[in-house]
Amino acid sequence: MTERVSEIYIGLMSGTSVDGVDAVVADFGAAPLRRLAAAYVPFPTALRNELIGLQRAGEDEIHRAALAANALMDCCAEAVATVLARAQLATKTVAAIGVHGQTVRHRPELAYSVQLANPARLAERTGITVIADFRSRDIAAGGQGAPLVPAFHGVMFGGSRAHRAVVNIGGIANLTDLPPDGTVRGFDTGPGNVLLDAWCERHLGQPFDRDGAWAAGGKLVPRLLAELESDRYFALAPPKSTGRDYFNLQWVEQRLQSAYSAQDVQRTLVALTARTIAAAARAHCADAAEFLVCGGGANNGMLMRELESALAPRSVASTAAYGVPVTEVEALAFAWLAREALAGRAGNLPAATGASGPRVLGAIYPR
Ligand SMILES: Nc1ncnc2c1ncn2[C@@H]1O[C@H](COP(=O)(O)OP(=O)(O)OP(=O)(O)O)[C@@H](O)[C@H]1O
Ligand SMILES: [Mg+2]
């Protein structure tokens, strides 16, 4: 029997915000797991623009997608080199890398979801086994292929006597219900940062509204909020997942019946993110008392205040207060998914994705 020499895994996450790659290296042999180092590699502007451009039909997409995947893997290789240097680890000590890739289409209703990646290139660049393509097997089994993180949220933050829920506010927001009886469920609530970022980019030319400062100077437009909240996605029963294919700038623009001030719209979009998360929590995990928030949106003070008031009197805290910095949770989930794949264990949670059963996720590119 061959013994696995190490339980050290790297997770690489580049999510729907299309902002960059979050990387983390962790030792799963320790109990509780030990985070060794983390890094963030923002996308160069040209790559970010191309990855956003590839979300829609366009000219010569196959060629452009291949080149973008290569450039993305180079950012990933840089992130791997950085975490290894920070943790003072040699390549050979790492069992595998779990890489999410960049979603450019998420169409589970048509039985596909596309994550750009070139795992072979990453394996060559790093000399480490790479595991990629985590979503397609779940979709083939009738699932949404998303969200995949609830299983890990359960491992990391579950098992408490308190009824917890984890809210990840990335481009899209997702909620994981962690009742004390261990029956983990999860789903996408709708937009997280994606509309905030798109509106801010359009009107201020900045990729995001730092700390929600621009939004905080605007006035909430109740009529617009009601119109946005009436979208049918919010009323759908879980399991459900969504992406930039649905929630994007056009989605907002189609619902603007009057010439509202851009700043007031931004303010209203903050309320939309917070209120749709809170409404989903009330509808589908009514007994949760403790909310742990992660993802880049947890760094947006305005959004967090709005979420606290929407969820009151339930307690709201950052995952950092529970030992994991907000930008590391999703990357850690992909390190964990890589470990499950190598061990031949199922990584999906049918209660979250709707798949017909547990499945081993990912394709393995050996070092
Ligand atoms: N200081 C800040 N103020 C406001 N917003 C912030 C701040 N820091 C990060 N953000 C928001 O967080 C986003 C990045 O979050 P994150 O990386 O978690 O999202 P993601 O890449 O979509 O990940 P995932 O899909 O895994 O959830 C940025 O695009 C921005 O909107
Ligand atoms: Mg990100």
Coordinates of C-alpha atoms and ligand atoms in Angstrom, one line a residue:
M1 CA 0.0 0.0 0.0
T2 CA 1.4 3.4 -0.9
E3 CA 1.1 6.0 1.8
R4 CA 0.3 9.5 0.9
V5 CA 3.4 11.5 1.9
S6 CA 1.6 14.7 2.6
E7 CA -1.8 16.1 3.4
I8 CA -0.8 19.5 2.1
Y9 CA -3.1 20.9 -0.6
I10 CA -3.3 24.2 -2.5
G11 CA -6.7 25.7 -3.4
L12 CA -7.0 28.3 -6.2
M13 CA -10.3 30.2 -6.6
S14 CA -11.2 32.8 -9.3
G15 CA -14.8 33.5 -8.9
T16 CA -17.7 35.4 -10.5
S17 CA -16.3 38.8 -9.5
V18 CA -13.5 38.2 -12.1
D19 CA -11.1 40.1 -9.9
G20 CA -8.2 37.7 -9.5
V21 CA -7.0 34.5 -8.0
D22 CA -7.2 33.7 -4.3
A23 CA -4.7 31.0 -3.2
V24 CA -4.2 29.2 0.0
V25 CA -2.0 26.3 1.1
A26 CA -3.2 24.2 4.0
D27 CA -2.2 21.1 5.9
F28 CA -5.2 18.8 6.2
G29 CA -3.2 16.3 8.2
A30 CA -3.5 18.6 11.2
A31 CA -6.7 18.7 13.2
P32 CA -8.1 21.2 12.9
L33 CA -6.6 21.9 9.4
R34 CA -3.7 24.3 9.5
R35 CA -3.6 27.2 7.0
L36 CA 0.0 27.7 6.1
A37 CA -0.1 30.7 3.7
A38 CA -2.3 32.7 1.4
A39 CA -1.9 35.0 -1.6
Y40 CA -4.0 37.0 -4.0
V41 CA -3.0 37.7 -7.6
P42 CA -5.2 40.3 -9.2
F43 CA -5.8 39.9 -12.9
P44 CA -4.0 42.2 -15.2
T45 CA -6.6 44.6 -16.7
A46 CA -6.4 43.1 -20.2
L47 CA -7.0 39.6 -18.8
R48 CA -9.9 40.8 -16.7
N49 CA -11.5 42.5 -19.6
E50 CA -11.1 39.5 -21.8
L51 CA -12.5 37.1 -19.2
I52 CA -15.5 39.4 -18.8
G53 CA -15.8 39.7 -22.6
L54 CA -15.9 35.9 -22.9
Q55 CA -19.0 35.7 -20.7
R56 CA -21.0 36.6 -23.9
A57 CA -21.0 35.4 -27.4
G58 CA -18.3 37.1 -29.5
E59 CA -16.0 36.7 -32.4
D60 CA -13.3 34.0 -32.4
E61 CA -14.3 32.8 -28.9
I62 CA -12.6 29.5 -29.0
H63 CA -9.2 31.0 -29.8
R64 CA -9.6 33.8 -27.3
A65 CA -10.8 31.4 -24.6
A66 CA -7.8 29.2 -25.1
L67 CA -5.4 32.1 -24.8
A68 CA -7.3 33.5 -21.8
A69 CA -7.1 30.1 -20.1
N70 CA -3.4 30.0 -20.6
A71 CA -3.0 33.5 -19.1
L72 CA -5.2 32.5 -16.2
M73 CA -3.0 29.5 -15.5
D74 CA 0.0 31.8 -15.4
C75 CA -1.7 33.9 -12.7
C76 CA -2.5 30.6 -10.9
A77 CA 1.2 29.5 -11.2
E78 CA 2.3 32.8 -9.8
A79 CA -0.2 32.4 -6.9
V80 CA 1.2 28.9 -6.2
A81 CA 4.8 30.1 -6.2
T82 CA 3.9 32.9 -3.8
V83 CA 2.1 30.7 -1.3
L84 CA 4.9 28.1 -1.4
A85 CA 7.5 30.8 -0.8
R86 CA 5.5 32.4 2.0
A87 CA 5.0 29.0 3.7
Q88 CA 8.6 28.0 2.9
L89 CA 7.4 24.8 1.3
A90 CA 9.1 22.7 -1.4
T91 CA 6.9 21.7 -4.4
K92 CA 7.3 18.0 -3.6
T93 CA 5.6 18.4 -0.2
V94 CA 2.3 19.4 -1.9
A95 CA -0.1 16.5 -2.6
A96 CA -2.2 18.5 -5.2
I97 CA -3.6 21.7 -6.3
G98 CA -7.4 22.2 -6.7
V99 CA -8.1 24.9 -9.4
H100 CA -11.5 26.2 -10.0
G101 CA -10.8 28.0 -13.3
Q102 CA -12.9 30.9 -14.6
T103 CA -16.6 30.4 -15.2
V104 CA -17.5 31.9 -18.5
R105 CA -20.9 30.2 -18.9
H106 CA -23.1 28.7 -16.2
R107 CA -26.1 27.0 -17.9
P108 CA -27.0 24.0 -15.7
E109 CA -30.5 24.0 -17.3
L110 CA -28.8 23.1 -20.6
A111 CA -26.6 20.6 -18.7
Y112 CA -23.3 22.6 -18.9
S113 CA -21.1 25.0 -17.0
V114 CA -17.8 26.1 -18.5
Q115 CA -14.7 27.0 -16.4
L116 CA -11.8 28.1 -18.5
A117 CA -8.6 26.5 -17.4
N118 CA -5.6 24.6 -18.8
P119 CA -4.7 22.2 -16.0
A120 CA -1.9 20.6 -18.0
R121 CA -0.2 23.9 -18.3
L122 CA -0.5 24.5 -14.5
A123 CA 0.9 21.0 -13.8
E124 CA 3.9 21.7 -16.0
R125 CA 4.5 25.2 -14.6
T126 CA 4.3 24.0 -11.0
G127 CA 5.4 20.4 -11.0
I128 CA 2.4 19.6 -8.8
T129 CA -0.6 17.3 -9.5
V130 CA -3.5 19.5 -10.5
I131 CA -7.2 18.7 -10.1
A132 CA -9.7 20.7 -12.2
D133 CA -13.2 20.6 -13.7
F134 CA -15.0 20.1 -10.5
R135 CA -18.5 20.9 -11.7
S136 CA -19.2 18.8 -14.8
R137 CA -19.6 15.4 -13.1
D138 CA -22.3 16.8 -10.7
I139 CA -24.1 18.3 -13.7
A140 CA -23.9 15.0 -15.6
A141 CA -25.6 13.5 -12.6
G142 CA -28.5 15.9 -12.9
G143 CA -27.2 18.6 -10.5
Q144 CA -26.5 22.3 -10.9
G145 CA -22.7 21.8 -10.5
A146 CA -23.0 24.6 -7.9
P147 CA -22.7 25.6 -5.3
L148 CA -19.8 23.2 -4.4
V149 CA -18.6 25.0 -1.3
P150 CA -21.4 24.1 1.2
A151 CA -19.8 20.6 1.8
F152 CA -16.6 22.3 2.9
H153 CA -18.5 25.0 4.9
G154 CA -20.0 22.0 6.8
V155 CA -16.5 20.5 7.5
M156 CA -15.0 23.8 8.5
F157 CA -17.8 25.5 10.4
G158 CA -20.4 22.8 11.1
G159 CA -20.8 20.5 14.1
S160 CA -21.5 23.4 16.5
R161 CA -24.4 23.3 19.0
A162 CA -25.5 26.6 17.6
H163 CA -27.5 26.7 14.4
R164 CA -25.1 28.4 12.0
A165 CA -25.3 29.6 8.4
V166 CA -22.4 30.6 6.2
V167 CA -22.9 33.4 3.7
N168 CA -20.3 33.7 1.0
I169 CA -20.5 37.1 -0.8
G170 CA -18.5 36.7 -4.0
G171 CA -19.8 37.9 -7.4
I172 CA -22.8 35.7 -6.7
A173 CA -23.8 35.1 -3.0
N174 CA -24.5 31.7 -1.6
L175 CA -25.9 30.5 1.7
T176 CA -25.0 27.3 3.5
D177 CA -27.3 26.1 6.3
L178 CA -25.5 24.3 9.1
P179 CA -28.1 23.0 11.6
P180 CA -26.8 21.2 14.6
D181 CA -28.2 17.8 13.3
G182 CA -25.6 18.0 10.5
T183 CA -28.0 18.1 7.5
V184 CA -26.0 20.6 5.4
R185 CA -27.8 22.4 2.6
G186 CA -26.8 25.3 0.4
F187 CA -27.8 27.4 -2.6
D188 CA -27.1 30.6 -4.5
T189 CA -29.2 33.5 -3.2
G190 CA -28.5 35.7 -6.2
P191 CA -26.2 38.7 -6.8
G192 CA -23.4 39.3 -4.3
N193 CA -21.0 41.9 -5.6
V194 CA -21.6 41.4 -9.3
L195 CA -24.1 44.2 -9.8
L196 CA -22.4 46.5 -7.4
D197 CA -19.1 46.1 -9.3
A198 CA -20.7 46.4 -12.8
W199 CA -22.6 49.6 -11.9
C200 CA -19.6 51.1 -10.2
E201 CA -17.4 50.3 -13.2
R202 CA -19.9 51.8 -15.6
H203 CA -20.4 55.1 -13.6
L204 CA -17.1 55.6 -11.8
G205 CA -14.7 53.6 -14.0
Q206 CA -13.6 51.7 -10.9
P207 CA -13.7 47.9 -10.5
F208 CA -15.5 48.1 -7.2
D209 CA -17.0 50.6 -4.7
R210 CA -14.5 50.4 -1.9
D211 CA -16.2 49.9 1.5
G212 CA -19.5 50.9 -0.2
A213 CA -18.5 54.5 0.2
W214 CA -20.2 55.7 -3.0
A215 CA -23.4 53.7 -2.2
A216 CA -23.4 55.1 1.3
G217 CA -23.9 58.6 -0.1
G218 CA -26.9 57.6 -2.2
K219 CA -30.6 57.3 -1.3
L220 CA -32.5 54.1 -1.4
V221 CA -35.1 54.0 -4.1
P222 CA -37.9 51.8 -2.7
R223 CA -39.8 51.5 -6.0
L224 CA -36.7 50.2 -7.8
L225 CA -35.8 47.9 -5.0
A226 CA -39.3 46.3 -5.1
E227 CA -38.9 45.9 -8.9
L228 CA -35.5 44.2 -8.5
E229 CA -36.7 42.0 -5.7
S230 CA -39.6 40.8 -7.7
D231 CA -37.3 38.8 -10.0
R232 CA -38.4 35.2 -10.2
Y233 CA -35.0 33.8 -9.3
F234 CA -35.4 35.0 -5.7
A235 CA -38.7 33.0 -5.2
L236 CA -37.4 29.8 -6.7
A237 CA -37.0 26.9 -4.3
P238 CA -33.5 25.5 -3.8
P239 CA -31.5 23.7 -5.0
K240 CA -30.6 26.6 -7.4
S241 CA -27.6 28.3 -8.7
T242 CA -26.9 31.3 -10.9
G243 CA -24.2 33.4 -12.5
R244 CA -23.2 36.4 -14.6
D245 CA -25.2 34.9 -17.4
Y246 CA -28.3 36.1 -15.6
F247 CA -27.3 38.8 -13.1
N248 CA -25.4 41.4 -15.0
L249 CA -25.6 45.1 -16.1
Q250 CA -28.3 44.3 -18.6
W251 CA -30.4 42.8 -15.9
V252 CA -30.2 46.1 -14.0
E253 CA -30.7 48.3 -17.0
Q254 CA -33.8 46.5 -18.1
R255 CA -35.4 47.3 -14.8
L256 CA -34.7 51.0 -14.6
Q257 CA -38.0 52.6 -15.5
S258 CA -37.0 56.2 -14.6
A259 CA -33.8 58.2 -14.8
Y260 CA -32.6 57.5 -11.2
S261 CA -29.3 59.0 -10.1
A262 CA -26.5 56.5 -10.5
Q263 CA -25.5 56.8 -6.9
D264 CA -29.1 56.1 -5.7
V265 CA -29.1 53.0 -7.9
Q266 CA -25.8 51.8 -6.3
R267 CA -27.3 52.4 -2.8
T268 CA -30.4 50.3 -3.9
L269 CA -28.2 47.5 -5.3
V270 CA -26.5 47.2 -1.9
A271 CA -29.9 46.8 -0.3
L272 CA -30.8 44.2 -2.9
T273 CA -27.8 42.0 -2.1
A274 CA -28.4 42.3 1.6
R275 CA -32.2 41.8 1.5
T276 CA -32.2 38.9 -0.9
I277 CA -29.7 37.1 1.3
A278 CA -31.8 37.8 4.4
A279 CA -35.0 36.8 2.7
A280 CA -33.4 33.5 1.6
A281 CA -32.2 32.9 5.1
R282 CA -35.7 33.5 6.5
A283 CA -37.3 31.3 3.9
H284 CA -34.9 28.4 4.0
C285 CA -33.0 28.4 7.2
A286 CA -35.3 30.2 9.5
D287 CA -33.8 28.8 12.7
A288 CA -30.2 29.8 12.0
A289 CA -29.0 32.1 14.8
E290 CA -25.3 32.7 13.8
F291 CA -24.3 34.0 10.4
L292 CA -20.7 33.7 9.3
V293 CA -19.9 35.9 6.4
C294 CA -17.0 35.4 3.9
G295 CA -16.0 36.5 0.4
G296 CA -14.8 39.9 -0.7
G297 CA -18.3 41.4 0.1
A298 CA -17.5 40.9 3.8
N299 CA -14.9 43.7 3.3
N300 CA -17.6 46.1 2.2
G301 CA -18.6 47.9 5.4
M302 CA -21.7 49.4 4.0
L303 CA -23.0 46.0 2.7
M304 CA -22.2 44.4 6.1
R305 CA -24.2 47.0 8.0
E306 CA -27.1 46.5 5.6
L307 CA -26.9 42.7 6.0
E308 CA -26.7 43.0 9.8
S309 CA -29.9 45.1 9.9
A310 CA -31.7 42.8 7.4
L311 CA -30.8 39.7 9.5
A312 CA -31.4 41.3 12.9
P313 CA -31.7 40.0 15.6
R314 CA -29.5 37.1 14.4
S315 CA -25.8 37.5 15.0
V316 CA -23.6 38.3 12.0
A317 CA -19.8 37.9 12.1
S318 CA -17.0 37.5 9.7
T319 CA -15.4 34.0 9.3
A320 CA -12.2 35.7 10.4
A321 CA -13.7 35.7 13.9
Y322 CA -13.9 31.9 13.5
G323 CA -10.3 31.5 12.3
V324 CA -10.5 31.8 8.5
P325 CA -9.9 35.2 6.8
V326 CA -12.8 36.0 4.5
T327 CA -10.9 35.7 1.2
E328 CA -9.5 32.3 2.1
V329 CA -12.7 30.3 2.6
E330 CA -13.6 29.5 -1.0
A331 CA -9.9 28.8 -1.9
L332 CA -9.7 26.4 1.0
A333 CA -12.8 24.7 -0.3
F334 CA -11.0 23.9 -3.6
A335 CA -8.0 22.6 -1.7
W336 CA -10.4 20.3 0.2
L337 CA -12.2 19.3 -3.0
A338 CA -8.8 18.3 -4.5
R339 CA -8.1 16.1 -1.4
E340 CA -11.5 14.5 -1.7
A341 CA -10.9 13.8 -5.4
L342 CA -7.5 12.2 -4.8
A343 CA -8.9 10.1 -2.0
G344 CA -11.8 9.0 -4.3
R345 CA -14.4 10.5 -2.1
A346 CA -17.5 12.4 -3.2
G347 CA -17.1 16.1 -3.2
N348 CA -20.6 17.2 -4.0
L349 CA -23.6 17.6 -1.7
P350 CA -26.7 16.5 -3.5
A351 CA -28.8 18.6 -1.1
A352 CA -27.0 21.7 -2.4
T353 CA -26.6 20.9 -6.1
G354 CA -29.6 18.7 -6.8
A355 CA -27.5 15.8 -8.3
S356 CA -29.0 12.4 -8.2
G357 CA -26.2 11.2 -5.8
P358 CA -22.8 11.8 -4.4
R359 CA -20.0 11.9 -7.0
V360 CA -16.2 12.1 -7.0
L361 CA -15.6 15.5 -8.6
G362 CA -12.7 16.7 -10.8
A363 CA -10.2 15.5 -13.4
I364 CA -6.7 14.6 -12.2
Y365 CA -3.6 15.8 -14.1
P366 CA -0.7 14.0 -12.4
R367 CA 2.6 15.9 -11.7
Ligands
LIG1 N1 -12.8 46.7 0.5 C1 -13.8 46.4 -0.2 N2 -14.9 47.1 -0.4 C2 -16.0 46.8 -1.2 N3 -16.0 45.7 -1.9 C3 -14.9 44.8 -1.8 C4 -13.8 45.1 -1.0 N4 -12.9 44.1 -1.1 C5 -13.5 43.2 -1.9 N5 -14.7 43.6 -2.4 C6 -15.6 43.0 -3.3 O1 -15.3 41.6 -3.3 C7 -15.1 41.2 -4.7 C8 -14.2 40.0 -4.7 O2 -14.7 39.0 -3.9 P1 -14.4 37.5 -4.0 O3 -13.0 37.3 -4.6 O4 -14.8 36.8 -2.8 O5 -15.4 37.1 -5.2 P2 -15.4 36.0 -6.3 O6 -14.1 36.1 -7.0 O7 -16.6 36.2 -7.1 O8 -15.4 34.7 -5.5 P3 -16.4 33.4 -5.3 O9 -17.1 33.3 -6.7 O10 -15.5 32.3 -5.0 O11 -17.3 33.7 -4.2 C9 -14.7 42.4 -5.4 O12 -15.0 42.3 -6.8 C10 -15.4 43.5 -4.7 O13 -16.7 43.6 -5.2
MG2 MG -12.3 36.7 -6.4

